[in-house]
Coordinates of C-alpha atoms in Angstrom, one line a residue:
X130 CA -19.9 29.9 -9.0
X131 CA -18.4 31.6 -6.0
X132 CA -15.6 30.0 -4.0
X133 CA -17.9 29.7 -0.9
X134 CA -20.6 27.9 -2.8
X135 CA -18.1 25.6 -4.6
X136 CA -16.3 24.9 -1.3
X137 CA -19.6 24.1 0.4
X138 CA -20.8 21.8 -2.3
X139 CA -17.5 19.8 -2.5
X140 CA -17.1 19.9 1.3
X141 CA -20.6 18.8 2.0
X142 CA -20.4 16.0 -0.5
X143 CA -17.1 14.8 1.0
X144 CA -18.5 15.1 4.5
X145 CA -21.6 13.2 3.6
X146 CA -19.4 10.4 2.1
X147 CA -17.3 10.2 5.2
X148 CA -20.5 10.2 7.4
X149 CA -21.9 7.3 5.4
X150 CA -18.5 5.7 5.6
X151 CA -18.7 5.9 9.4
X152 CA -22.2 4.3 9.3
X153 CA -20.8 1.6 7.0
X154 CA -17.9 0.9 9.3
X155 CA -20.1 0.7 12.4
X156 CA -22.2 -1.9 10.6
X157 CA -19.0 -3.7 9.5
X158 CA -17.8 -3.9 13.1
X159 CA -21.2 -5.1 14.2
X160 CA -21.5 -7.7 11.5
X161 CA -17.9 -9.0 11.2
X162 CA -16.2 -8.1 14.5
X163 CA -12.4 -8.1 14.5
X164 CA -11.6 -11.8 14.0
X165 CA -10.1 -13.8 11.2
X166 CA -13.1 -13.2 8.8
X167 CA -13.0 -9.5 9.4
X168 CA -9.2 -9.5 8.9
X169 CA -9.6 -11.4 5.6
X170 CA -12.3 -9.1 4.3
X171 CA -10.5 -5.9 5.3
X172 CA -7.2 -7.1 3.9
X173 CA -8.8 -7.9 0.6
X174 CA -10.6 -4.5 0.6
X175 CA -7.4 -2.5 1.4
X176 CA -6.2 -2.3 -2.2
X177 CA -9.6 -1.4 -3.8
X178 CA -10.2 1.1 -1.0
X179 CA -6.8 2.6 -1.5
X180 CA -7.5 3.2 -5.2
X181 CA -11.1 4.4 -4.4
X182 CA -10.0 6.9 -1.9
X183 CA -7.1 8.2 -4.0
X184 CA -9.1 8.7 -7.1
X185 CA -12.3 9.7 -5.2
X186 CA -10.3 12.5 -3.6
X187 CA -9.2 13.7 -7.0
X188 CA -6.0 11.7 -7.2
X189 CA -6.0 11.9 -11.0
X190 CA -6.8 15.6 -11.1
X191 CA -3.2 16.8 -10.8
X192 CA -2.3 15.2 -14.2
X193 CA -5.7 15.7 -15.9
X194 CA -6.8 19.2 -15.0
X195 CA -3.6 21.1 -16.1
X196 CA -3.3 19.1 -19.3
X197 CA -7.0 19.4 -20.4
X198 CA -7.3 23.0 -19.3
X199 CA -4.7 24.1 -21.9
X200 CA -6.8 22.7 -24.8
X201 CA -9.7 24.1 -26.7
X202 CA -13.1 22.7 -25.6
X203 CA -13.4 20.4 -28.7
X204 CA -9.9 19.1 -28.3
X205 CA -10.3 18.6 -24.6
X206 CA -13.5 16.6 -25.1
X207 CA -11.8 14.3 -27.6
X208 CA -8.7 13.9 -25.4
X209 CA -10.9 13.1 -22.4
X210 CA -12.6 10.4 -24.5
X211 CA -9.2 9.0 -25.5
X212 CA -8.1 8.9 -21.9
X213 CA -11.3 7.1 -20.8
X214 CA -10.9 4.6 -23.6
X215 CA -7.3 3.8 -23.0
X216 CA -7.6 3.7 -19.2
X217 CA -10.7 1.5 -19.5
X218 CA -8.8 -1.1 -21.6
X219 CA -5.8 -1.0 -19.3
X220 CA -7.9 -1.4 -16.2
X221 CA -9.9 -4.3 -17.8
X222 CA -6.5 -6.1 -18.4
X223 CA -5.4 -5.3 -14.9
X224 CA -8.6 -6.6 -13.4
X225 CA -8.2 -9.8 -15.4
X226 CA -4.7 -10.3 -14.1
X227 CA -5.9 -9.8 -10.5
X228 CA -8.7 -12.3 -10.9
X229 CA -6.1 -14.9 -12.1
X230 CA -3.4 -14.0 -9.6
X231 CA -5.6 -13.2 -6.6
X232 CA -3.9 -15.8 -4.5
X233 CA -0.5 -14.2 -4.8
X234 CA -1.9 -10.8 -4.3
X235 CA -3.6 -12.0 -1.1
X236 CA -0.3 -13.2 0.3
X237 CA 1.3 -9.8 -0.6
X238 CA -1.5 -7.9 1.1
X239 CA -1.5 -9.9 4.3
X240 CA 1.7 -12.0 4.6
X241 CA 1.0 -12.5 8.3
X242 CA -1.9 -14.7 7.5
X243 CA 0.1 -17.3 5.5
X244 CA 0.1 -19.7 8.4
X245 CA -3.7 -19.8 8.4
X246 CA -4.6 -21.3 5.0
X247 CA -8.3 -20.9 5.5
X248 CA -8.1 -17.1 6.2
X249 CA -5.7 -16.5 3.3
X250 CA -8.1 -18.4 1.0
X251 CA -10.9 -16.0 2.1
X252 CA -8.6 -13.0 1.3
X253 CA -8.2 -14.5 -2.2
X254 CA -12.0 -14.9 -2.7
X255 CA -12.8 -11.4 -1.4
X256 CA -10.1 -9.9 -3.6
X257 CA -11.6 -11.4 -6.7
X258 CA -15.1 -10.2 -5.8
X259 CA -14.2 -6.6 -4.7
X260 CA -11.4 -5.6 -7.2
X261 CA -13.7 -4.7 -10.1
X262 CA -14.6 -1.6 -8.2
X263 CA -11.2 -0.3 -9.1
X264 CA -12.2 -0.2 -12.8
X265 CA -15.4 1.6 -12.1
X266 CA -14.2 4.3 -9.6
X267 CA -11.1 5.1 -11.6
X268 CA -13.1 5.8 -14.8
X269 CA -15.6 7.8 -12.7
X270 CA -12.8 9.9 -11.3
X271 CA -11.6 10.8 -14.8
X272 CA -15.1 11.9 -15.7
X273 CA -15.3 13.8 -12.4
X274 CA -12.1 15.7 -13.3
X275 CA -13.6 16.8 -16.6
X276 CA -16.8 17.9 -14.8
X277 CA -14.8 19.8 -12.1
X278 CA -12.7 21.6 -14.8
X279 CA -15.9 22.9 -16.3
X280 CA -17.2 24.1 -13.0
X281 CA -19.8 21.3 -12.6
X282 CA -19.4 20.0 -9.0
X283 CA -22.8 18.5 -8.2
X284 CA -22.4 15.0 -9.7
X285 CA -18.8 14.6 -8.6
X286 CA -19.8 15.5 -5.0
X287 CA -22.8 13.2 -4.9
X288 CA -21.8 10.2 -7.0
X289 CA -19.3 8.7 -4.6
X290 CA -22.1 8.4 -2.0
X291 CA -23.4 5.5 -3.9
X292 CA -20.6 3.1 -2.8
X293 CA -21.0 3.6 0.9
X294 CA -24.8 3.9 0.5
X295 CA -25.0 0.6 -1.4
X296 CA -22.8 -1.2 1.2
X297 CA -25.0 0.2 4.0
X298 CA -28.1 -1.2 2.4
X299 CA -26.4 -4.6 1.9
X300 CA -25.4 -4.7 5.5
X301 CA -28.9 -3.9 6.7
X302 CA -30.3 -6.6 4.5
X303 CA -27.9 -9.2 5.6
X304 CA -28.4 -8.4 9.2
X305 CA -32.0 -9.5 8.8
X306 CA -31.0 -12.8 7.1
X307 CA -28.6 -13.9 9.9
X308 CA -26.0 -15.2 7.6
X309 CA -22.7 -16.8 8.7
X310 CA -19.7 -14.4 8.9
X311 CA -18.1 -15.9 5.8
X312 CA -21.2 -15.5 3.7
X313 CA -21.7 -11.9 4.9
X314 CA -18.3 -10.9 3.9
X315 CA -18.7 -12.6 0.5
X316 CA -21.9 -10.7 -0.3
X317 CA -20.3 -7.4 0.9
X318 CA -17.3 -7.9 -1.4
X319 CA -19.6 -8.4 -4.4
X320 CA -21.8 -5.5 -3.3
X321 CA -18.9 -3.1 -3.4
X322 CA -18.2 -3.8 -7.0
X323 CA -21.9 -3.3 -7.9
X324 CA -22.0 0.0 -6.1
X325 CA -18.9 1.2 -8.0
X326 CA -20.7 0.4 -11.2
X327 CA -23.6 2.6 -10.2
X328 CA -21.2 5.4 -9.3
X329 CA -19.7 5.2 -12.8
X330 CA -23.2 5.3 -14.4
X331 CA -24.1 8.5 -12.5
X332 CA -20.9 10.3 -13.5
X333 CA -21.4 9.2 -17.1
X334 CA -25.0 10.6 -17.1
X335 CA -23.7 13.9 -15.8
X336 CA -21.1 14.1 -18.6
X337 CA -23.8 13.8 -21.3
X338 CA -26.5 15.8 -19.6
X339 CA -25.4 19.3 -20.6
X340 CA -25.7 21.1 -23.9
X341 CA -21.9 21.1 -24.3
X342 CA -20.2 17.8 -25.0
X343 CA -17.6 17.3 -22.4
X344 CA -16.4 13.9 -23.7
X345 CA -16.2 12.7 -27.3
X346 CA -15.3 9.1 -28.1
X347 CA -13.3 8.1 -31.1
X348 CA -10.5 5.6 -32.0
X349 CA -7.9 6.6 -29.4
X350 CA -5.0 8.6 -30.9
X351 CA -1.6 8.0 -29.4
X352 CA -0.7 11.7 -29.0
X353 CA 2.2 13.0 -26.9
X354 CA -0.3 14.4 -24.5
X355 CA -2.0 11.0 -24.0
X356 CA 1.4 9.3 -23.6
X357 CA 2.3 11.8 -20.9
X358 CA -1.0 11.3 -19.1
X359 CA -0.5 7.6 -19.0
X360 CA 3.1 7.7 -18.0
X361 CA 2.3 10.2 -15.3
X362 CA -0.8 8.5 -14.1
X363 CA 0.8 5.9 -11.8
X364 CA 3.3 8.4 -10.2
X365 CA 0.5 10.9 -9.6
X366 CA -1.7 8.2 -7.9
X367 CA 1.2 7.3 -5.7
X368 CA 2.0 10.9 -4.8
X369 CA -1.6 11.8 -4.3
X370 CA -2.3 8.8 -2.2
X371 CA 0.8 8.9 -0.1
X372 CA -1.1 8.5 3.1
X373 CA -3.0 5.5 1.7
X374 CA 0.4 3.9 0.7
X375 CA 1.6 4.3 4.3
X376 CA -1.5 2.6 5.6
X377 CA -1.1 -0.2 3.0
X378 CA 2.4 -0.9 4.2
X379 CA 1.2 -0.7 7.8
X380 CA -1.5 -3.2 7.1
X381 CA 1.0 -5.7 5.8
X382 CA 3.0 -5.4 9.0
X383 CA -0.2 -5.5 11.2
X384 CA -1.3 -8.7 9.6
X385 CA 1.2 -10.5 11.9
X386 CA -0.8 -9.5 15.0
X387 CA -4.2 -10.9 15.8
X388 CA -6.9 -8.4 14.9
X389 CA -4.2 -6.0 13.9
X390 CA -5.6 -5.4 10.4
X391 CA -9.0 -4.7 11.8
X392 CA -7.8 -2.3 14.5
X393 CA -5.7 -0.4 12.1
X394 CA -8.6 -0.2 9.6
X395 CA -11.2 1.1 12.0
X396 CA -8.8 3.6 13.6
X397 CA -7.7 4.9 10.2
X398 CA -11.3 5.3 9.1
X399 CA -12.1 7.7 11.9
X400 CA -9.0 9.7 11.2
X401 CA -9.8 9.9 7.5
X402 CA -12.9 12.1 8.1
X403 CA -11.1 15.4 8.4
X404 CA -8.2 14.4 6.1
X405 CA -10.5 13.3 3.3
X406 CA -12.4 16.6 3.5
X407 CA -9.1 18.6 3.0
X408 CA -8.0 16.3 0.2
X409 CA -11.3 16.8 -1.7
X410 CA -11.1 20.5 -1.3
X411 CA -7.5 20.7 -2.3
X412 CA -7.7 18.6 -5.5
X413 CA -11.1 19.9 -6.5
X414 CA -10.7 23.7 -5.8
X415 CA -7.2 24.6 -4.9
X416 CA -5.4 22.7 -7.7
X417 CA -7.3 24.3 -10.6
X418 CA -6.6 27.8 -9.1
X419 CA -2.9 27.0 -8.7
X420 CA -2.7 25.7 -12.2
X421 CA -4.1 28.9 -13.6
X422 CA -1.7 30.9 -11.5
X423 CA 1.2 28.9 -12.7
X424 CA 0.3 29.3 -16.4
X425 CA 0.1 33.0 -15.8
X426 CA 3.5 33.1 -14.1
X427 CA 2.1 34.6 -10.9
X428 CA 4.7 33.0 -8.5
X429 CA 4.0 35.3 -5.6
X430 CA 0.2 34.7 -6.0
X431 CA 0.9 30.9 -5.8
X432 CA 2.9 31.3 -2.6
X433 CA 0.2 33.5 -1.0
X434 CA -2.6 31.2 -2.1
X435 CA -0.7 28.2 -0.5
X436 CA -0.2 30.0 2.8
X437 CA -3.9 31.0 3.0
X438 CA -5.0 27.4 2.1
X439 CA -2.6 26.0 4.7
X440 CA -4.2 28.3 7.3
X441 CA -7.6 27.0 6.5
X442 CA -6.4 23.4 6.5
X443 CA -4.7 23.7 9.9
X444 CA -7.7 25.6 11.3
X445 CA -9.5 22.3 10.8
X446 CA -6.8 19.7 11.2
X447 CA -5.2 20.8 14.5
X448 CA -8.4 20.7 16.6
X449 CA -9.5 17.5 14.9
X450 CA -6.1 15.9 15.8
X451 CA -6.4 17.0 19.5
X452 CA -10.1 15.9 19.7
X453 CA -9.4 12.5 18.2
X454 CA -6.5 11.9 20.6
X455 CA -8.5 12.9 23.7
X456 CA -11.8 11.2 22.7
X457 CA -10.3 8.1 21.1
X458 CA -11.6 5.6 23.7
X459 CA -15.2 6.8 23.9
X460 CA -15.3 7.2 20.1
X461 CA -14.1 3.7 19.5
X462 CA -16.5 2.3 22.1
X463 CA -19.6 4.2 20.8
X464 CA -18.9 3.7 17.1
X465 CA -17.9 0.0 17.0
X466 CA -18.4 -1.8 20.3
X467 CA -21.4 -3.9 19.6
X468 CA -22.3 -7.3 18.0
X469 CA -19.2 -9.2 17.2
X470 CA -16.9 -6.2 18.1
X471 CA -15.7 -6.7 21.7
X472 CA -14.5 -4.3 24.4
X473 CA -10.9 -5.4 23.8
X474 CA -11.2 -4.6 20.2
X475 CA -12.5 -1.1 21.0
X476 CA -9.5 -0.5 23.3
X477 CA -7.0 -1.6 20.6
X478 CA -8.7 0.6 18.0
X479 CA -8.6 3.5 20.4
X480 CA -4.9 3.2 20.9
X481 CA -4.3 3.0 17.2
X482 CA -6.5 6.1 16.6
X483 CA -4.5 8.1 19.2
X484 CA -1.3 7.2 17.4
X485 CA -2.7 8.1 14.0
X486 CA -4.1 11.4 15.2
X487 CA -0.6 12.7 15.9
X488 CA 0.1 12.6 12.1
X489 CA -3.1 14.2 11.0
X490 CA -1.8 17.8 10.9
X491 CA 1.3 16.7 8.9
X492 CA -0.8 14.7 6.5
X493 CA -3.1 17.6 5.9
X494 CA -0.2 20.1 5.3
X495 CA 1.3 17.7 2.8
X496 CA -2.1 17.4 1.0
X497 CA -2.3 21.2 0.6
X498 CA 1.4 21.9 -0.3
X499 CA 1.6 19.0 -2.8
X500 CA -1.1 20.7 -4.9
X501 CA 1.5 23.3 -6.1
X502 CA 3.9 20.5 -7.2
X503 CA 1.1 19.0 -9.2
X504 CA 0.1 22.3 -10.7
X505 CA 3.7 22.9 -11.7
X506 CA 4.0 19.4 -13.2
X507 CA 6.8 18.5 -10.7
X508 CA 5.7 14.9 -10.4
X509 CA 9.2 13.6 -9.7
X510 CA 9.5 15.8 -6.6
X511 CA 6.0 14.8 -5.4
X512 CA 6.8 11.1 -5.9
X513 CA 10.1 11.2 -4.2
X514 CA 8.4 12.9 -1.2
X515 CA 5.9 10.1 -1.0
X516 CA 8.6 7.4 -1.3
X517 CA 10.5 9.1 1.6
X518 CA 7.4 9.0 3.7
X519 CA 6.7 5.4 2.8
X520 CA 10.3 4.4 3.7
X521 CA 10.0 6.2 7.1
X522 CA 6.7 4.5 7.8
X523 CA 8.2 1.0 7.3
X524 CA 11.5 1.9 9.0
X525 CA 9.7 3.2 12.1
X526 CA 6.8 0.7 12.2
X527 CA 9.0 -2.4 12.3
X528 CA 10.9 -1.6 15.5
X529 CA 7.9 0.0 17.2
X530 CA 5.7 -2.9 16.4
X531 CA 7.4 -5.4 18.6
X532 CA 7.0 -3.6 21.9
X533 CA 3.7 -1.8 21.1
X534 CA 2.0 -4.0 18.5
X535 CA -0.5 -2.3 16.2
X536 CA -0.2 1.0 18.2
X537 CA 3.5 1.1 17.3
X538 CA 2.7 0.5 13.6
X539 CA 0.3 3.5 13.7
X540 CA 3.0 5.6 15.3
X541 CA 5.2 4.7 12.3
X542 CA 2.5 6.0 10.0
X543 CA 2.5 9.3 11.8
X544 CA 6.2 9.5 11.5
X545 CA 5.9 8.8 7.8
X546 CA 3.3 11.7 7.5
X547 CA 5.8 14.0 9.2
X548 CA 8.6 13.0 6.8
X549 CA 6.3 13.4 3.8
X550 CA 5.2 16.9 4.8
X551 CA 8.8 18.0 5.4
X552 CA 9.9 16.6 2.0
X553 CA 7.1 18.3 0.1
X554 CA 7.9 21.7 1.8
X555 CA 11.6 21.3 1.1
X556 CA 10.9 20.6 -2.6
X557 CA 8.7 23.7 -2.9
X558 CA 11.4 25.8 -1.2
X559 CA 14.0 24.6 -3.8
X560 CA 11.7 25.7 -6.6
X561 CA 11.1 29.1 -4.8
X562 CA 7.4 28.3 -4.5
X563 CA 6.9 28.4 -0.8
X564 CA 8.0 30.3 2.3
X565 CA 5.8 30.7 5.4
X566 CA 4.9 34.4 5.7
X567 CA 4.3 36.3 9.0
X568 CA 0.5 36.0 8.5
X569 CA 0.7 32.2 8.4
X570 CA 2.9 31.9 11.5
X571 CA 0.7 34.3 13.4
X572 CA -2.4 32.4 12.4
X573 CA -1.0 29.1 13.4
X574 CA 0.0 30.5 16.7
X575 CA -3.5 31.7 17.3
X576 CA -4.9 28.3 16.2
X577 CA -2.6 26.5 18.6
X578 CA -3.9 28.7 21.4
X579 CA -7.5 27.9 20.6
X580 CA -6.7 24.2 20.3
X581 CA -5.1 24.3 23.7
X582 CA -8.2 25.9 25.2
X583 CA -10.4 23.3 23.6
X584 CA -8.2 20.4 24.8
X585 CA -8.2 21.6 28.4
X586 CA -12.0 21.9 28.3
X587 CA -12.4 18.4 26.9
X588 CA -10.0 16.8 29.4
X589 CA -11.9 18.5 32.2
X590 CA -15.3 17.4 30.8
X591 CA -13.9 13.8 30.5
X592 CA -13.1 13.7 34.2
X593 CA -16.7 14.6 34.9
X594 CA -18.2 12.2 32.3
X595 CA -15.9 9.1 32.5
X596 CA -18.3 6.7 30.8
X597 CA -19.3 8.3 27.6
X598 CA -22.4 7.0 25.8
X599 CA -24.0 8.3 22.6
X600 CA -25.5 11.4 24.3
X601 CA -22.5 12.3 26.4
X602 CA -20.1 11.8 23.5
X603 CA -22.2 14.0 21.3
X604 CA -22.2 16.6 24.0
X605 CA -18.4 16.4 24.3
X606 CA -18.0 16.8 20.6
X607 CA -20.4 19.7 20.3
X608 CA -19.1 21.3 23.4
X609 CA -15.5 21.0 22.2
X610 CA -16.5 22.5 18.9
X611 CA -18.3 25.4 20.5
X612 CA -15.4 26.1 22.8
X613 CA -12.9 25.9 20.0
X614 CA -15.0 28.3 17.9
X615 CA -15.2 30.8 20.8
X616 CA -11.4 30.5 21.4
X617 CA -10.6 30.9 17.7
X618 CA -12.7 34.0 17.5
X619 CA -11.2 35.4 20.7
X620 CA -7.6 34.8 19.7
X621 CA -8.1 36.0 16.1
X622 CA -7.6 32.6 14.5
X623 CA -10.9 33.4 12.7
X624 CA -11.9 37.0 11.8
X625 CA -14.6 38.7 9.9
X626 CA -12.2 39.3 7.0
X627 CA -12.1 35.5 6.5
X628 CA -15.8 35.3 5.8
X629 CA -15.5 38.2 3.3
X630 CA -12.6 36.5 1.5
X631 CA -14.6 33.3 1.1
X632 CA -17.4 35.2 -0.8
X633 CA -14.9 36.4 -3.4
X634 CA -15.2 34.9 -6.9
X635 CA -12.6 32.1 -7.5

């Protein structure tokens, strides 16, 4: 399959998942608002969502793809079966521990709610109901890594849609029943686990649908490869999901502010649309290519591939960051301000979104550059970079939270993204695996010029349309996109050679 077709399939699947996620969050806001019940539900969902986003964006691919690609097909199928069996048993045990210790976990996830015993009890209940989704989506991610390695992207792109799709159906059904907020959140927590089970079933069907057996189950053999995979699994998840860890820490701090958990959640969900797309493309397409280059010893080819991938990432991330910052208030109002979600909640969410948008380019750059560390097997460097970003997030969020509330916490997340990107780039330079070439610097300069043109146009249009509804906001978004496309073409940020390069075989 050509790179353009693979990219489109993975990208469209990721985009569709994010669009469904938007619809889901709009319905969340309408059904639950931003009060104590919403804070409890979103706090309980934070850990399952963290795992779902990390593994759904290929978080396990950095350890699975390089290891399995070195094996013969039969050995790879048997090893994949061993990994699924061992991870399945480990996750079952973990799920059991969480069900028993959900109360302690609820306090860890939202320590600011400890004064409200009723709200913390709801966090405990929702944690017990929603955590089984972790088992399902993690096993589905392992199966998806096997499918991606064999060039079968359809199921891995479409299966994750079931989680958001299932929750949307549940929200629509409950809206007609007019249930109390507590009962709505209870059913939603249970529905998320059921949707995860459906996702796992779809991936399993894809694994057994072809003529070639991609997974073969047997009594697991404790091989050095399996041991390395298990030992590396947690560090890889932490390094792959650095941004999610930053948000998890920010959520704990935000729990001390009324509606802080909800505002941070909704603002981060909007910001995740472009970031999630780049994460899926990086782990699903760039990582296998870099792994092949590394095995062949093509160091210069790795550096060149990184720079070109970074150009594409920033071509999307920089305008997205500017647009989210400028349009944060009308976006928050249009997406969420209805039902139980009030105007003050939309304002708080908009300020959080503006702060988070500042870190989007750095988070995107870190996603792209870290793929080389994964392909090389430098998990320690990737993990240390994530830890540094996490430490910066906490160290910055705490002092900024007191004067600015949840907005200051979101600024701390952006600082953490900056530190993470710098740490990843520094690690690559130490290994001699990255240096920005003239083409990258020239392209980024042209992209910045196009983004500036788009930003001026959006600000001017906002002054003409101060109250943005659905139609006017859509016009602003499409007009900004069109203006950016024209400016990118005029400045040379996008050329005809780029389209030709996309059609080359991967």
